[in-house]
């Protein structure tokens, strides 16, 4: 069975400081990992994904994430937070062993960037 | 940029009534999905659809739910007899069909069951 854990419901960070939103996963086979962002009353927007290759992946709006196989983690990071980054962030996984094409989402982390 | 569109944006219905939520996926995509989100919380998978049939479904997707692709563009979710707990934001998504591909989501349809 696949699962995704986002241990922090809420992350607060000051504008200009680095931010990290944590994600750990559990799958049977190799994981395909994704990050999505949701602004208020909007749909989910794709930020970045890890499929294979370089463990550090770069995505939209200056975000990046690092795949760590030994720790089964895929934390989202940004060197300098903006107030406009305040939103709900979801980590998601696709388990390649099951052959299923859908994504399984974590519970979300609300990021608040304080001016 | 192509996008997934959903209608209606908000529907209010009485308990026991049938509801149909509509989606137009991105035109060259092959997989279609419905997810729901209750009170801005966890995004829950309902069903995926490929080649005119359901490919996966969750335990949430019981006999009250059905999906259909009635023509070449629309993808619908029907709830036969709505319950209070069906109140949620329903998101349609589509993907190219390769398993490395991301899902593209619509803006959602908010369903309120009274």
Coordinates of C-alpha atoms in Angstrom, one line a residue:
Chain A
X1 CA 0.0 0.0 0.0
X2 CA 1.1 3.5 -0.7
X3 CA 1.1 6.4 1.8
X4 CA 2.3 9.9 2.1
X5 CA 2.9 11.8 5.3
X6 CA 3.2 15.5 5.7
X7 CA 4.0 15.8 9.4
X8 CA 3.3 19.5 9.7
X9 CA -0.2 20.9 9.3
X10 CA 1.2 24.5 9.4
X11 CA 4.5 26.1 8.6
X12 CA 5.2 29.7 9.3
X13 CA 8.3 31.5 7.9
X14 CA 9.4 35.1 7.7
X15 CA 9.6 36.6 4.3
X16 CA 13.1 36.3 2.8
X17 CA 14.0 33.3 5.0
X18 CA 14.4 29.8 3.5
X19 CA 11.4 27.5 3.8
X20 CA 11.0 23.7 4.0
X21 CA 7.8 21.7 3.7
X22 CA 8.3 18.1 4.7
X23 CA 7.1 14.9 3.1
X24 CA 7.8 11.3 3.6
X25 CA 6.4 8.4 1.6
X26 CA 5.9 4.7 1.6
X27 CA 5.4 2.6 -1.5
X28 CA 6.0 -1.0 -2.7
X29 CA 8.1 -0.2 -5.7
X30 CA 9.9 2.9 -6.9
X31 CA 8.1 6.1 -6.2
X32 CA 7.2 8.9 -8.6
X33 CA 6.9 12.0 -6.4
X34 CA 5.0 15.2 -6.9
X35 CA 4.4 18.6 -5.2
X36 CA 1.3 20.6 -5.8
X37 CA 0.2 24.0 -4.5
X38 CA -3.4 25.2 -3.8
X39 CA -4.3 28.8 -3.5
X40 CA -7.6 29.7 -1.7
X41 CA -10.6 28.6 -3.7
X42 CA -8.5 27.3 -6.5
X43 CA -7.5 23.9 -8.0
X44 CA -4.2 22.2 -7.5
X45 CA -1.3 23.5 -9.5
X46 CA 1.7 21.3 -10.3
X47 CA 5.0 22.5 -8.9
X48 CA 7.6 19.8 -9.6
X49 CA 8.1 16.0 -9.8
X50 CA 10.8 13.4 -9.3
X51 CA 10.9 10.5 -11.6
X52 CA 14.5 9.4 -11.9
X53 CA 18.0 10.9 -12.1
X54 CA 19.2 13.8 -10.2
X55 CA 17.9 13.8 -6.6
X56 CA 17.4 17.6 -6.6
X57 CA 14.6 18.7 -8.9
X58 CA 13.7 22.3 -9.6
X59 CA 10.2 23.5 -10.3
X60 CA 8.0 26.5 -10.7
X61 CA 8.3 29.7 -8.7
X62 CA 11.8 29.0 -7.5
X63 CA 10.8 25.8 -5.6
X64 CA 13.0 22.7 -5.5
X65 CA 12.7 19.4 -3.8
X66 CA 15.3 16.8 -2.8
X67 CA 14.6 13.0 -3.1
X68 CA 16.2 11.0 -0.4
X69 CA 15.7 7.3 -0.9
X70 CA 17.3 6.2 2.4
X71 CA 15.0 8.5 4.4
X72 CA 12.0 8.0 2.0
X73 CA 11.6 11.8 1.9
X74 CA 10.9 14.4 -0.7
X75 CA 11.0 17.8 1.1
X76 CA 10.0 20.9 -0.7
X77 CA 12.3 23.9 -0.3
X78 CA 12.8 27.5 -1.4
X79 CA 15.8 29.6 -0.6
X80 CA 13.9 32.8 0.0
X81 CA 10.2 32.9 0.8
X82 CA 7.7 35.4 -0.6
X83 CA 4.4 36.4 1.0
X84 CA 2.8 35.2 -2.2
X85 CA 4.0 31.7 -1.5
X86 CA 1.4 31.5 1.3
X87 CA -0.8 28.6 0.3
X88 CA -1.6 24.9 0.9
X89 CA 1.0 22.5 -0.3
X90 CA 0.4 18.8 -1.1
X91 CA 2.9 16.1 -1.6
X92 CA 1.8 13.2 -3.8
X93 CA 3.1 9.8 -4.8
X94 CA 2.5 7.3 -7.6
X95 CA 3.6 3.7 -6.8
X96 CA 5.1 2.3 -10.0
X97 CA 4.8 -1.3 -8.7
X98 CA 1.0 -1.2 -8.6
X99 CA 0.7 0.1 -12.1
X100 CA -1.9 2.5 -11.0
X101 CA -1.8 5.9 -12.7
X102 CA -3.5 7.9 -10.0
X103 CA -1.7 10.0 -7.4
X104 CA -2.1 9.5 -3.7
X105 CA -1.9 12.8 -1.8
X106 CA -0.7 13.7 1.7
X107 CA -2.9 15.7 4.1
X108 CA -1.4 19.0 3.1
X109 CA 0.7 21.7 4.8
X110 CA -0.4 25.2 5.1
X111 CA 2.5 27.6 4.5
X112 CA 2.2 31.1 5.9
X113 CA 4.9 33.6 4.9
X114 CA 5.0 36.5 7.4
X115 CA 5.9 40.0 6.0
Chain B
X1 CA -2.2 27.0 -22.3
X2 CA -4.7 24.1 -22.3
X3 CA -6.6 23.6 -19.1
X4 CA -9.2 21.4 -17.5
X5 CA -12.5 23.1 -17.1
X6 CA -15.3 22.1 -14.7
X7 CA -19.0 23.1 -14.4
X8 CA -20.8 24.1 -12.3
X9 CA -18.4 26.0 -10.1
X10 CA -20.9 25.7 -7.2
X11 CA -24.1 23.5 -6.9
X12 CA -26.5 23.4 -4.0
X13 CA -28.8 20.5 -3.8
X14 CA -31.2 18.8 -1.4
X15 CA -30.3 15.5 0.2
X16 CA -31.4 12.6 -2.0
X17 CA -31.2 14.4 -5.2
X18 CA -29.1 13.4 -8.2
X19 CA -26.1 15.6 -9.1
X20 CA -24.0 15.6 -12.3
X21 CA -20.7 17.3 -12.3
X22 CA -19.1 18.0 -15.6
X23 CA -15.5 18.3 -16.8
X24 CA -13.7 18.9 -20.1
X25 CA -10.2 17.4 -19.8
X26 CA -7.3 18.6 -21.8
X27 CA -7.9 17.4 -25.4
X28 CA -4.9 15.1 -26.0
X29 CA -5.0 13.5 -22.5
X30 CA -5.9 9.9 -22.1
X31 CA -6.5 9.4 -18.4
X32 CA -9.2 11.2 -16.4
X33 CA -9.8 11.4 -12.7
X34 CA -12.1 12.6 -10.0
X35 CA -10.8 13.7 -6.6
X36 CA -12.7 15.3 -3.7
X37 CA -11.6 17.6 -1.0
X38 CA -13.7 18.2 2.1
X39 CA -13.3 21.5 3.9
X40 CA -10.0 22.4 2.3
X41 CA -8.4 19.4 3.8
X42 CA -7.0 16.1 2.3
X43 CA -7.4 15.5 -1.4
X44 CA -9.0 12.1 -1.8
X45 CA -8.9 9.9 -4.9
X46 CA -12.3 8.7 -6.2
X47 CA -11.8 7.2 -9.6
X48 CA -9.7 7.1 -12.7
X49 CA -10.9 6.4 -16.2
X50 CA -9.1 5.2 -19.3
X51 CA -10.2 3.8 -22.7
X52 CA -13.9 4.3 -21.8
X53 CA -13.8 2.3 -18.6
X54 CA -12.9 2.7 -14.9
X55 CA -9.3 1.8 -14.3
X56 CA -9.1 2.3 -10.6
X57 CA -11.5 3.4 -7.9
X58 CA -11.3 4.0 -4.1
X59 CA -13.5 2.7 -1.4
X60 CA -15.3 6.1 -1.4
X61 CA -16.5 5.4 -5.0
X62 CA -19.5 3.2 -4.1
X63 CA -22.7 2.4 -6.0
X64 CA -23.9 6.0 -5.5
X65 CA -21.2 7.2 -7.8
X66 CA -20.7 6.7 -11.5
X67 CA -18.6 8.2 -14.3
X68 CA -19.2 8.6 -18.0
X69 CA -17.6 10.0 -21.0
X70 CA -20.7 10.7 -23.1
X71 CA -18.9 12.2 -26.0
X72 CA -15.4 13.0 -27.2
X73 CA -14.9 15.9 -24.8
X74 CA -16.9 15.7 -21.6
X75 CA -16.2 13.5 -18.5
X76 CA -19.0 13.5 -15.9
X77 CA -19.4 12.4 -12.3
X78 CA -22.9 11.4 -11.2
X79 CA -24.0 11.1 -7.6
X80 CA -27.3 9.3 -7.6
X81 CA -28.7 10.2 -4.2
X82 CA -26.7 12.8 -2.4
X83 CA -26.0 12.6 1.3
X84 CA -24.9 15.4 3.6
X85 CA -21.4 14.0 3.7
X86 CA -21.1 14.3 0.0
X87 CA -20.6 18.0 0.5
X88 CA -17.1 18.8 -0.8
X89 CA -15.1 20.3 -3.5
X90 CA -14.8 17.9 -6.4
X91 CA -11.8 18.1 -8.7
X92 CA -11.5 16.7 -12.1
X93 CA -8.0 16.0 -13.5
X94 CA -6.4 14.6 -16.6
X95 CA -3.1 13.3 -17.6
X96 CA -1.3 12.2 -20.8
X97 CA -1.4 8.6 -19.7
X98 CA 2.3 7.9 -19.3
X99 CA 3.0 7.0 -15.7
X100 CA 5.7 9.7 -15.4
X101 CA 3.2 12.4 -16.2
X102 CA 1.6 14.8 -13.7
X103 CA -2.1 15.4 -13.3
X104 CA -3.6 18.6 -14.4
X105 CA -6.5 19.8 -12.2
X106 CA -9.5 21.9 -12.9
X107 CA -10.7 24.6 -10.6
X108 CA -13.2 22.4 -8.9
X109 CA -17.0 22.1 -8.4
X110 CA -18.2 22.9 -4.9
X111 CA -21.1 20.7 -4.0
X112 CA -23.3 21.7 -1.0
X113 CA -25.9 19.1 0.1
X114 CA -28.6 20.5 2.4

